[in-house]
Tab-separated table of C-alpha atoms in Angstrom:
chain	number	residue	atom	x	y	z
H	202	MET	CA	-29.204	-5.018	-23.318
H	203	LYS	CA	-26.943	-8.023	-23.753
H	204	TYR	CA	-24.259	-9.107	-21.315
H	205	THR	CA	-21.027	-11.085	-21.745
H	206	GLU	CA	-19.271	-13.391	-19.311
H	207	GLU	CA	-16.510	-10.746	-19.337
H	208	HIS	CA	-18.973	-8.400	-17.591
H	209	GLU	CA	-19.527	-6.127	-20.559
H	210	TRP	CA	-22.887	-4.821	-21.676
H	211	LEU	CA	-23.977	-4.062	-25.257
H	212	ARG	CA	-26.844	-1.766	-26.180
H	213	GLU	CA	-28.042	-1.497	-29.765
H	214	GLU	CA	-28.331	1.925	-31.409
H	215	ASP	CA	-29.352	1.858	-35.065
H	216	GLY	CA	-27.280	-1.136	-36.069
H	217	THR	CA	-24.298	-0.172	-33.931
H	218	TYR	CA	-23.606	-1.254	-30.354
H	219	LEU	CA	-22.542	0.805	-27.361
H	220	VAL	CA	-20.261	-1.218	-25.077
H	221	GLY	CA	-19.388	-0.665	-21.428
H	222	ILE	CA	-18.778	-2.624	-18.246
H	223	THR	CA	-21.487	-3.646	-15.793
H	224	ALA	CA	-22.093	-2.096	-12.403
H	225	HIS	CA	-21.002	-5.418	-10.913
H	226	ALA	CA	-17.677	-5.229	-12.763
H	227	ALA	CA	-17.137	-1.595	-11.746
H	228	GLU	CA	-17.810	-2.517	-8.125
H	229	GLN	CA	-15.330	-5.402	-8.294
H	230	LEU	CA	-12.647	-3.234	-9.929
H	231	GLY	CA	-12.846	-0.492	-7.331
H	232	ASP	CA	-12.057	3.137	-8.118
H	233	VAL	CA	-10.979	3.445	-11.748
H	234	VAL	CA	-7.981	5.761	-12.223
H	235	PHE	CA	-7.015	5.241	-15.885
H	236	VAL	CA	-8.776	4.230	-19.105
H	237	GLU	CA	-7.158	3.760	-22.524
H	238	LEU	CA	-9.639	3.475	-25.409
H	239	PRO	CA	-9.166	2.268	-28.996
H	240	GLU	CA	-9.019	4.721	-31.919
H	241	VAL	CA	-12.060	5.596	-33.982
H	242	GLY	CA	-11.717	3.685	-37.272
H	243	ASP	CA	-9.899	0.694	-35.733
H	244	THR	CA	-10.994	-2.626	-37.149
H	245	VAL	CA	-11.185	-5.113	-34.286
H	246	SER	CA	-11.864	-8.800	-33.847
H	247	LYS	CA	-13.904	-10.453	-31.126
H	248	ASP	CA	-11.758	-11.045	-28.009
H	249	ASP	CA	-9.099	-8.498	-29.009
H	250	GLU	CA	-7.931	-6.560	-25.937
H	251	ILE	CA	-9.010	-3.089	-26.996
H	252	VAL	CA	-9.473	-1.177	-23.723
H	253	VAL	CA	-7.159	-0.978	-20.721
H	254	ILE	CA	-8.658	-0.073	-17.361
H	255	GLU	CA	-6.545	0.566	-14.290
H	256	SER	CA	-8.239	0.702	-10.928
H	257	VAL	CA	-6.691	1.388	-7.544
H	258	LYS	CA	-6.230	-2.375	-7.353
H	259	ALA	CA	-5.035	-3.627	-10.732
H	260	ALA	CA	-5.000	-3.376	-14.504
H	261	SER	CA	-7.707	-5.124	-16.542
H	262	ASP	CA	-8.227	-5.605	-20.258
H	263	ILE	CA	-11.596	-5.204	-21.891
H	264	LEU	CA	-12.158	-7.486	-24.872
H	265	SER	CA	-14.076	-6.576	-27.981
H	266	PRO	CA	-17.364	-8.507	-27.812
H	267	LEU	CA	-17.782	-8.471	-31.620
H	268	ASP	CA	-15.898	-8.250	-34.916
H	269	GLY	CA	-16.316	-4.827	-36.439
H	270	GLU	CA	-15.192	-1.202	-36.659
H	271	ILE	CA	-14.928	1.271	-33.803
H	272	VAL	CA	-17.107	4.217	-34.854
H	273	GLU	CA	-17.030	6.305	-31.674
H	274	VAL	CA	-15.197	6.359	-28.321
H	275	ASN	CA	-16.168	8.050	-25.074
H	276	SER	CA	-13.135	10.275	-24.455
H	277	ALA	CA	-14.818	11.785	-21.389
H	278	ILE	CA	-13.911	8.674	-19.371
H	279	GLU	CA	-10.249	8.998	-20.338
H	280	ASP	CA	-10.312	12.511	-18.854
H	281	GLU	CA	-12.393	11.482	-15.835
H	282	PRO	CA	-11.939	7.752	-15.186
H	283	GLY	CA	-14.056	8.008	-12.017
H	284	LYS	CA	-17.180	8.229	-14.230
H	285	VAL	CA	-16.809	4.471	-14.755
H	286	ASN	CA	-17.656	3.976	-11.088
H	287	ASP	CA	-20.338	6.658	-11.015
H	288	ASP	CA	-22.442	5.535	-13.998
H	289	PRO	CA	-21.012	2.356	-15.555
H	290	GLU	CA	-24.163	1.325	-17.417
H	291	GLY	CA	-25.086	4.851	-18.561
H	292	ASP	CA	-22.805	7.817	-19.343
H	293	ALA	CA	-19.599	5.819	-18.905
H	294	TRP	CA	-19.890	3.674	-22.034
H	295	PHE	CA	-16.501	2.871	-23.612
H	296	PHE	CA	-16.927	2.649	-27.368
H	297	LYS	CA	-19.454	2.199	-30.153
H	298	ILE	CA	-18.825	-0.666	-32.573
H	299	LYS	CA	-20.329	-1.289	-35.994
H	300	PRO	CA	-20.356	-5.090	-36.158
H	301	SER	CA	-19.417	-7.080	-39.258
H	302	ASP	CA	-20.844	-10.219	-37.656
H	303	THR	CA	-23.667	-10.158	-35.133
H	304	SER	CA	-23.845	-13.911	-34.552
H	305	PRO	CA	-21.993	-13.817	-31.160
H	306	LEU	CA	-24.920	-11.780	-29.812
H	307	ASP	CA	-27.001	-14.961	-29.789
H	308	ASP	CA	-24.643	-16.381	-27.139
H	309	TYR	CA	-24.709	-13.356	-24.889
H	310	MET	CA	-26.949	-13.158	-21.832
H	311	ASP	CA	-30.053	-11.108	-21.181
H	312	GLU	CA	-30.306	-9.213	-17.909
H	313	ALA	CA	-31.969	-12.062	-16.001
H	314	ALA	CA	-29.331	-14.560	-17.149
H	315	TYR	CA	-26.533	-12.126	-16.253
H	316	LYS	CA	-27.948	-11.619	-12.770
H	317	THR	CA	-27.953	-15.392	-12.294
H	318	PHE	CA	-24.410	-15.550	-13.704
H	319	ILE	CA	-23.014	-13.101	-11.139
H	320	GLY	CA	-24.986	-14.769	-8.353
L	192	MET	CA	-20.675	-14.573	10.611
L	193	GLY	CA	-19.200	-17.184	8.263
L	194	ALA	CA	-16.364	-19.533	9.080
L	195	PRO	CA	-12.909	-18.012	8.643
L	196	LEU	CA	-11.269	-18.468	5.261
L	197	GLN	CA	-8.879	-21.371	5.482
L	198	ASP	CA	-6.268	-21.000	8.197
L	199	LEU	CA	-6.623	-17.229	8.266
L	200	LYS	CA	-6.428	-15.442	11.594
L	201	ARG	CA	-8.714	-12.608	12.615
L	202	THR	CA	-7.854	-9.534	14.645
L	203	GLY	CA	-9.848	-8.456	17.681
L	204	LEU	CA	-11.643	-5.947	15.456
L	205	TYR	CA	-12.958	-8.450	12.882
L	206	ASP	CA	-16.613	-8.084	13.915
L	207	LEU	CA	-16.317	-4.302	13.748
L	208	HIS	CA	-14.932	-4.472	10.194
L	209	VAL	CA	-17.845	-6.656	9.119
L	210	ASP	CA	-20.331	-4.299	10.823
L	211	LEU	CA	-18.760	-1.381	8.948
L	212	GLY	CA	-19.204	-3.149	5.604
L	213	ALA	CA	-15.516	-3.819	4.933
L	214	LYS	CA	-14.371	-5.989	2.067
L	215	MET	CA	-12.178	-8.569	3.803
L	216	VAL	CA	-9.187	-10.121	2.041
L	217	PRO	CA	-6.337	-12.449	3.046
L	218	PHE	CA	-3.237	-10.480	4.007
L	219	ALA	CA	-0.149	-11.887	5.748
L	220	GLY	CA	-2.173	-14.770	7.177
L	221	TYR	CA	-5.035	-12.583	8.409
L	222	GLU	CA	-8.457	-11.634	7.151
L	223	MET	CA	-8.065	-7.873	6.851
L	224	PRO	CA	-10.206	-5.005	5.548
L	225	VAL	CA	-8.911	-3.873	2.138
L	226	GLN	CA	-11.575	-1.182	1.887
L	227	TYR	CA	-14.823	0.023	3.420
L	228	PRO	CA	-17.887	1.260	1.482
L	229	LEU	CA	-16.218	4.667	0.956
L	230	GLY	CA	-13.655	3.041	-1.385
L	231	VAL	CA	-9.881	3.389	-1.664
L	232	LEU	CA	-9.694	6.841	-3.285
L	233	LYS	CA	-12.028	8.551	-0.842
L	234	GLU	CA	-10.462	6.745	2.124
L	235	HIS	CA	-7.057	7.994	1.028
L	236	LEU	CA	-8.217	11.608	0.679
L	237	LEU	CA	-10.138	11.458	3.937
L	238	THR	CA	-6.972	10.438	5.777
L	239	ARG	CA	-5.138	13.414	4.255
L	240	ASN	CA	-7.982	15.840	5.055
L	241	ALA	CA	-9.427	14.574	8.365
L	242	ALA	CA	-8.474	11.357	10.181
L	243	GLY	CA	-8.320	7.705	9.193
L	244	LEU	CA	-8.489	4.776	11.617
L	245	PHE	CA	-6.565	1.663	10.568
L	246	ASP	CA	-6.537	-1.779	12.170
L	247	VAL	CA	-2.901	-2.869	12.160
L	248	SER	CA	-3.347	-5.559	14.802
L	249	HIS	CA	-1.854	-8.138	12.447
L	250	MET	CA	1.550	-6.595	13.108
L	251	GLY	CA	3.711	-8.184	15.787
L	252	GLN	CA	4.097	-6.519	19.190
L	253	VAL	CA	7.102	-7.709	21.186
L	254	ILE	CA	8.675	-6.720	24.494
L	255	LEU	CA	12.393	-7.213	24.994
L	256	ARG	CA	13.755	-7.374	28.547
L	257	GLY	CA	17.278	-7.984	29.779
L	258	ALA	CA	20.227	-6.466	31.602
L	259	THR	CA	20.885	-4.083	28.690
L	260	PRO	CA	18.318	-4.875	25.990
L	261	THR	CA	19.438	-1.815	24.003
L	262	LEU	CA	22.949	-3.187	23.532
L	263	SER	CA	21.619	-6.695	22.946
L	264	LEU	CA	19.341	-5.544	20.121
L	265	GLU	CA	22.244	-3.669	18.524
L	266	ARG	CA	23.779	-7.079	17.727
L	267	ILE	CA	21.071	-7.662	15.089
L	268	VAL	CA	20.142	-4.143	13.910
L	269	PRO	CA	22.474	-1.447	12.484
L	270	GLN	CA	20.726	1.351	14.375
L	271	SER	CA	21.876	3.064	17.566
L	272	ILE	CA	19.485	1.673	20.162
L	273	ALA	CA	21.668	2.587	23.151
L	274	GLY	CA	21.378	6.175	21.934
L	275	LEU	CA	17.583	6.065	21.865
L	276	ALA	CA	16.250	8.163	24.738
L	277	GLU	CA	13.626	6.807	27.112
L	278	GLY	CA	10.170	7.705	25.798
L	279	ARG	CA	11.320	7.776	22.194
L	280	GLN	CA	10.872	5.477	19.200
L	281	ARG	CA	13.089	4.815	16.179
L	282	TYR	CA	12.781	3.094	12.777
L	283	ALA	CA	15.107	0.101	12.479
L	284	PHE	CA	15.678	-3.082	10.517
L	285	PHE	CA	17.048	-6.564	11.076
L	286	THR	CA	19.876	-7.321	8.625
L	287	ASN	CA	21.304	-10.614	7.371
L	288	ASP	CA	24.930	-11.624	6.821
L	289	ALA	CA	24.766	-10.490	3.176
L	290	GLY	CA	23.676	-7.001	4.261
L	291	GLY	CA	20.070	-7.579	3.164
L	292	ILE	CA	17.021	-6.590	5.188
L	293	LEU	CA	15.101	-9.323	7.057
L	294	ASP	CA	12.352	-6.945	8.217
L	295	ASP	CA	11.845	-3.327	9.159
L	296	LEU	CA	10.440	-2.410	12.543
L	297	MET	CA	9.828	0.264	15.162
L	298	VAL	CA	11.786	0.178	18.427
L	299	ALA	CA	10.589	2.127	21.482
L	300	ASN	CA	12.635	2.711	24.637
L	301	ARG	CA	10.314	2.228	27.608
L	302	GLY	CA	12.935	2.607	30.347
L	303	ASP	CA	13.737	-0.862	31.625
L	304	HIS	CA	12.649	-2.590	28.421
L	305	LEU	CA	12.144	-2.145	24.678
L	306	PHE	CA	8.848	-2.385	22.779
L	307	LEU	CA	9.062	-3.518	19.150
L	308	VAL	CA	6.474	-3.506	16.364
L	309	VAL	CA	7.309	-5.782	13.425
L	310	ASN	CA	5.613	-6.651	10.126
L	311	ALA	CA	2.845	-9.261	10.126
L	312	ALA	CA	4.320	-11.377	7.343
L	313	CYS	CA	7.731	-11.517	9.059
L	314	LYS	CA	6.774	-11.724	12.708
L	315	ASP	CA	7.256	-15.475	13.235
L	316	ALA	CA	10.663	-15.359	11.559
L	317	ASP	CA	11.588	-12.183	13.469
L	318	ILE	CA	10.725	-13.766	16.799
L	319	ALA	CA	12.736	-16.912	15.950
L	320	HIS	CA	15.627	-14.672	14.843
L	321	MET	CA	15.526	-12.735	18.132
L	322	ARG	CA	15.276	-15.911	20.222
L	323	ALA	CA	18.330	-17.303	18.377
L	324	HIS	CA	20.486	-14.174	18.686
L	325	LEU	CA	19.276	-12.477	21.869
L	326	THR	CA	19.738	-15.354	24.297
L	327	ASP	CA	20.514	-12.816	27.042
L	328	CYS	CA	17.034	-11.278	26.658
L	329	GLU	CA	13.537	-12.304	27.618
L	330	ILE	CA	11.318	-12.024	24.537
L	331	GLU	CA	7.627	-11.571	25.270
L	332	VAL	CA	5.265	-11.755	22.305
L	333	ILE	CA	2.165	-9.688	23.032
L	334	GLU	CA	-0.921	-11.632	21.917
L	335	ASP	CA	-3.668	-9.915	23.908
L	336	ARG	CA	-3.516	-6.437	22.373
L	337	ALA	CA	-4.848	-4.820	19.233
L	338	LEU	CA	-2.908	-2.128	17.370
L	339	LEU	CA	-4.695	0.832	15.790
L	340	ALA	CA	-3.307	3.679	13.712
L	341	LEU	CA	-5.060	7.041	13.728
L	342	GLN	CA	-3.627	9.233	10.967
L	343	GLY	CA	-4.320	12.640	9.500
L	344	PRO	CA	-4.663	16.322	10.435
L	345	ALA	CA	-7.650	15.629	12.710
L	346	ALA	CA	-5.915	12.772	14.555
L	347	GLU	CA	-4.542	14.945	17.367
L	348	ALA	CA	-7.898	16.481	18.268
L	349	ALA	CA	-9.675	13.132	17.968
L	350	LEU	CA	-7.303	11.178	20.219
L	351	SER	CA	-6.941	14.076	22.674
L	352	SER	CA	-10.704	14.008	23.237
L	353	LEU	CA	-10.289	10.504	24.696
L	354	VAL	CA	-6.703	10.745	25.963
L	355	PRO	CA	-5.945	14.407	26.820
L	356	SER	CA	-2.178	13.853	27.201
L	357	ALA	CA	-1.802	12.747	23.559
L	358	GLY	CA	-1.700	16.301	22.227
L	359	ALA	CA	1.584	17.130	23.955
L	360	MET	CA	3.461	14.263	22.293
L	361	LYS	CA	5.879	14.995	19.435
L	362	PHE	CA	6.711	12.840	16.397
L	363	MET	CA	8.253	9.536	17.571
L	364	ASP	CA	7.429	10.166	21.251
L	365	ILE	CA	5.895	7.207	23.058
L	366	ALA	CA	3.743	7.023	26.193
L	367	VAL	CA	2.065	4.430	28.407
L	368	THR	CA	-1.214	5.879	29.634
L	369	ASP	CA	-4.146	4.674	31.720
L	370	SER	CA	-7.498	5.340	30.072
L	371	ASP	CA	-11.159	4.305	30.004
L	372	PHE	CA	-9.969	1.636	27.573
L	373	GLY	CA	-7.289	0.106	29.787
L	374	GLU	CA	-3.579	0.821	29.532
L	375	LEU	CA	-2.774	2.362	26.147
L	376	TRP	CA	0.675	2.224	24.560
L	377	ILE	CA	0.769	5.264	22.320
L	378	SER	CA	3.365	6.442	19.823
L	379	ARG	CA	3.097	9.590	17.744
L	380	SER	CA	3.938	7.931	14.467
L	381	GLY	CA	2.453	5.989	11.608
L	382	TYR	CA	3.074	4.988	8.021
L	383	THR	CA	1.074	7.431	5.916
L	384	GLY	CA	3.223	10.588	5.928
L	385	GLU	CA	0.571	12.211	8.116
L	386	ASP	CA	0.772	13.349	11.696
L	387	GLY	CA	-0.923	10.760	13.849
L	388	TYR	CA	-0.615	7.951	16.343
L	389	GLU	CA	-0.306	4.217	16.689
L	390	ILE	CA	-2.103	2.918	19.746
L	391	SER	CA	-1.799	-0.521	21.322
L	392	VAL	CA	-4.972	-1.305	23.292
L	393	PRO	CA	-5.957	-4.434	25.260
L	394	ASN	CA	-8.123	-6.722	23.094
L	395	ALA	CA	-10.856	-6.560	25.728
L	396	HIS	CA	-11.228	-2.819	25.064
L	397	ALA	CA	-10.257	-2.675	21.400
L	398	GLN	CA	-13.752	-2.583	19.870
L	399	ALA	CA	-15.009	-0.010	22.383
L	400	PHE	CA	-11.932	2.146	21.773
L	401	ALA	CA	-12.249	1.929	17.986
L	402	ARG	CA	-15.986	2.692	18.158
L	403	ALA	CA	-15.310	5.692	20.422
L	404	LEU	CA	-12.859	7.065	17.849
L	405	LEU	CA	-15.221	6.338	14.942
L	406	ALA	CA	-18.006	8.182	16.797
L	407	ILE	CA	-15.984	11.395	16.305
L	408	ASP	CA	-17.238	12.997	13.102
L	409	THR	CA	-13.768	13.576	11.617
L	410	VAL	CA	-12.746	9.896	11.915
L	411	GLU	CA	-13.502	7.166	9.350
L	412	PRO	CA	-12.248	3.570	9.037
L	413	ILE	CA	-9.594	3.063	6.348
L	414	GLY	CA	-8.538	-0.200	4.714
L	415	LEU	CA	-5.256	-1.636	3.485
L	416	GLY	CA	-5.863	-0.349	-0.051
L	417	ALA	CA	-5.613	3.289	0.975
L	418	ARG	CA	-2.843	2.466	3.453
L	419	ASP	CA	-0.753	1.373	0.466
L	420	SER	CA	-1.319	4.510	-1.650
L	421	LEU	CA	-0.766	6.719	1.427
L	422	ARG	CA	2.584	5.127	2.289
L	423	LEU	CA	3.703	5.241	-1.340
L	424	GLU	CA	2.934	8.976	-1.639
L	425	ALA	CA	4.999	9.351	1.548
L	426	GLY	CA	7.907	7.474	-0.091
L	427	LEU	CA	7.823	4.759	2.575
L	428	CYS	CA	8.932	1.201	1.814
L	429	LEU	CA	6.631	-1.799	1.916
L	430	TYR	CA	8.604	-4.767	3.197
L	431	GLY	CA	8.493	-7.592	0.655
L	432	ASN	CA	8.022	-5.150	-2.245
L	433	ASP	CA	10.540	-2.336	-1.886
L	434	ILE	CA	12.950	-3.897	0.577
L	435	ASP	CA	13.729	-7.541	1.298
L	436	THR	CA	16.605	-9.921	2.022
L	437	THR	CA	18.250	-9.011	-1.317
L	438	THR	CA	18.286	-5.226	-0.812
L	439	THR	CA	20.847	-3.491	1.371
L	440	PRO	CA	20.161	-0.301	3.365
L	441	VAL	CA	22.314	1.805	1.017
L	442	GLU	CA	20.702	0.330	-2.111
L	443	ALA	CA	17.328	1.064	-0.509
L	444	ALA	CA	18.304	4.719	0.117
L	445	LEU	CA	17.795	4.205	3.850
L	446	GLU	CA	21.122	5.781	4.918
L	447	TRP	CA	19.156	8.222	7.089
L	448	ALA	CA	18.072	5.301	9.277
L	449	LEU	CA	21.628	4.519	10.491
L	450	GLN	CA	23.063	6.676	13.239
L	451	GLN	CA	26.696	7.765	13.529
L	452	PRO	CA	27.693	5.505	16.486
L	453	ARG	CA	27.166	2.375	14.369
L	454	LYS	CA	28.931	3.655	11.257
L	455	SER	CA	32.666	3.620	10.441
L	456	GLY	CA	34.547	5.527	13.133
L	457	GLY	CA	31.605	5.464	15.527
L	458	ASP	CA	31.759	4.375	19.189
L	459	ARG	CA	29.930	1.123	18.431
L	460	GLU	CA	30.936	0.686	14.805
L	461	GLY	CA	29.596	-2.419	13.047
L	462	GLY	CA	28.824	-5.500	15.083
L	463	PHE	CA	25.600	-6.325	13.240
L	464	PRO	CA	24.968	-8.912	10.484
L	465	GLY	CA	26.229	-7.726	7.106
L	466	ALA	CA	28.183	-4.825	8.644
L	467	GLU	CA	31.147	-5.293	6.331
L	468	ARG	CA	29.095	-4.844	3.155
L	469	ILE	CA	26.768	-2.202	4.551
L	470	LEU	CA	29.557	0.009	5.934
L	471	ALA	CA	31.576	-0.414	2.724
L	472	GLU	CA	28.543	0.764	0.738
L	473	PHE	CA	28.341	3.841	2.964
L	474	GLU	CA	31.886	4.681	1.819
L	475	ASN	CA	31.702	3.620	-1.822
L	476	GLY	CA	28.018	3.621	-2.713
L	477	ALA	CA	26.030	0.730	-4.158
L	478	SER	CA	25.577	-0.301	-7.779
L	479	ARG	CA	21.828	0.341	-7.742
L	480	ARG	CA	19.496	2.576	-5.794
L	481	ARG	CA	15.840	2.845	-4.813
L	482	VAL	CA	14.343	5.962	-6.403
L	483	GLY	CA	10.995	7.665	-6.855
L	484	LEU	CA	9.511	7.457	-10.337
L	485	LEU	CA	6.891	9.696	-11.925
L	486	PRO	CA	5.377	8.190	-15.086
L	487	GLU	CA	4.139	10.561	-17.794
L	488	GLY	CA	0.409	10.458	-18.403
L	489	ARG	CA	-2.164	8.842	-16.150
L	490	ALA	CA	-1.379	5.130	-16.396
L	491	PRO	CA	0.072	3.650	-13.201
L	492	MET	CA	3.393	1.822	-13.600
L	493	ARG	CA	2.974	-1.178	-11.322
L	494	ALA	CA	5.353	-3.424	-9.373
L	495	GLY	CA	7.305	-5.691	-11.707
L	496	THR	CA	7.506	-3.193	-14.590
L	497	GLU	CA	10.957	-3.456	-16.210
L	498	LEU	CA	12.830	-0.158	-16.619
L	499	TYR	CA	15.045	0.726	-19.597
L	500	ALA	CA	17.519	3.533	-20.336
L	501	SER	CA	15.945	4.238	-23.745
L	502	GLU	CA	13.056	3.226	-25.979
L	503	GLU	CA	15.351	0.861	-27.877
L	504	ALA	CA	17.567	-0.572	-25.116
L	505	GLU	CA	17.384	-4.356	-24.833
L	506	SER	CA	18.592	-4.915	-21.278
L	507	PRO	CA	16.656	-3.457	-18.374
L	508	ILE	CA	18.431	-1.120	-15.962
L	509	GLY	CA	15.963	-1.684	-13.150
L	510	GLN	CA	12.488	-2.601	-12.013
L	511	VAL	CA	9.488	-0.981	-10.365
L	512	THR	CA	8.794	-2.386	-6.871
L	513	SER	CA	5.637	-0.397	-5.999
L	514	GLY	CA	3.345	1.576	-8.271
L	515	ALA	CA	-0.103	3.069	-7.970
L	516	PHE	CA	-2.189	6.134	-8.638
L	517	GLY	CA	-1.584	8.836	-6.014
L	518	PRO	CA	-4.968	10.308	-5.100
L	519	SER	CA	-3.503	13.379	-3.349
L	520	ILE	CA	-0.893	14.160	-6.000
L	521	GLU	CA	-3.485	13.274	-8.681
L	522	ARG	CA	-1.063	11.332	-10.808
L	523	PRO	CA	0.565	7.935	-10.989
L	524	MET	CA	3.672	7.297	-8.876
L	525	SER	CA	6.101	4.437	-8.460
L	526	MET	CA	9.263	3.510	-6.690
L	527	GLY	CA	11.844	1.033	-7.828
L	528	TYR	CA	15.510	0.171	-8.206
L	529	VAL	CA	17.675	1.517	-11.022
L	530	ALA	CA	21.365	1.166	-11.888
L	531	ILE	CA	23.277	3.913	-10.083
L	532	ASP	CA	24.143	5.843	-13.285
L	533	HIS	CA	20.396	6.338	-13.894
L	534	ALA	CA	19.492	7.226	-10.297
L	535	ALA	CA	19.919	11.021	-10.417
L	536	THR	CA	16.739	13.042	-9.920
L	537	GLY	CA	15.389	14.174	-13.284
L	538	THR	CA	16.805	11.251	-15.286
L	539	LYS	CA	14.328	10.227	-17.974
L	540	ILE	CA	13.977	6.485	-18.452
L	541	PHE	CA	11.298	4.140	-19.815
L	542	GLY	CA	9.057	1.491	-18.311
L	543	ASP	CA	7.687	-1.409	-20.315
L	544	VAL	CA	3.912	-1.210	-19.831
L	545	ARG	CA	1.914	-3.755	-21.817
L	546	GLY	CA	4.696	-3.992	-24.399
L	547	LYS	CA	5.084	-0.223	-24.862
L	548	ARG	CA	7.966	1.886	-23.564
L	549	GLN	CA	6.392	4.622	-21.461
L	550	PRO	CA	8.507	7.604	-20.326
L	551	VAL	CA	9.097	7.963	-16.590
L	552	THR	CA	11.273	10.430	-14.675
L	553	VAL	CA	13.389	9.717	-11.608
L	554	ALA	CA	11.983	11.926	-8.840
L	555	ASP	CA	12.660	12.841	-5.232
L	556	MET	CA	10.526	11.268	-2.515
L	557	PRO	CA	8.279	11.766	-0.663
L	558	PHE	CA	5.923	12.588	-3.533
L	559	ARG	CA	3.859	14.478	-0.986
L	560	PRO	CA	5.641	16.191	1.947
L	561	ALA	CA	5.086	14.640	5.363
L	562	THR	CA	3.175	16.575	8.024
L	563	TYR	CA	4.755	15.093	11.164
L	564	LYS	CA	4.587	17.174	14.405
L	565	ARG	CA	8.278	17.390	15.181
């Protein structure tokens, strides 16, 4: 698992990456009530705002951690946004991206570094 | 316990909130619990299904004494206070010369004096305003009492187990009652759309009283987060968001809160700040109106969202002033102001959410019917 300073996690699956938000981020957001995901087939650039999350507190944007193509989205969390609070680092992944450039991964944190980052 | 965040005050229940695992945030100059470990959604639903206990001690409690404090107060509020029976409470607001709203408040008639509860963020200004205009009254600011709200269908049974007389009270009744927790000032009211009570308790007994209520298995502590979604489902205004010095009572759809004696042709017509504009708007209407708004889909339409008559229109016709997801109605809900020709229930308009025009329908409020014990 790799982690970004935007509190996203990335998990490799056969050359693609599943992306979601960390348990820490889900806790900070509070109860999630709305998720809007990108479309399968979208070509995205790193730092594009591609997911909107609304919690009981506020709206947040989730940035793409990589350049690439969206190859799958987890529609189940659009139907049941509360899953993001229940299992943020498991079933409640957001999208799967096929990267065109994996070099940003070198800058992302491992679990130990992320734990230090969030204090 | 850490040092207080800069210049923030704490209520008499601060230690209890920390013990209960609350997330504390700055609110109106106080460190207040925004949520407990249960979280906002579950706290909201628990209040609707059982009973929620809220610390609202940051609100101002004021006693007004004088020869005729009812008539004195009528000089600065457009409500009939002289017509308020002893033992009863009424919703009111202070108005300014332009007909805007300085604050909204509760006024209780306790026989030889009035008891007022005002908003935390406005209380210093309210007290200065009263001292300036009510020079014939003695104004006592109560600093040694906490204020708790107990709201929800299980509130009556819970409070009655500690204060047996509470069950006989009706909506907007008030009582002063001796108890194991000192003298309690109870009103059967609240700001969630639920049956329930607000209870003023001496600070010395506040923690013991709150813990006694929380020991009842139907009662859980509820933070400000759920308080906001509860009041919005109930169609109730949040001062500073939905009403302020620039909104008049008629614009704010608060006509129900003015009684006949203060309106045109009444025994005590006018005689409050802004009366000319406010009474004229009663006759002729206002150019905009506060309405309920139900967005299509699941995305909340938050405060500040600009509203448009069509997907193409360039000039907004209004703005959202409160918006959230309604846990009980299981959909997003908002309220806001729209130009009067778009204010009819059922009118379809559009809100600009993240650069997209999202359809939203003007709707009646409350979004969820109140359950007051009238």
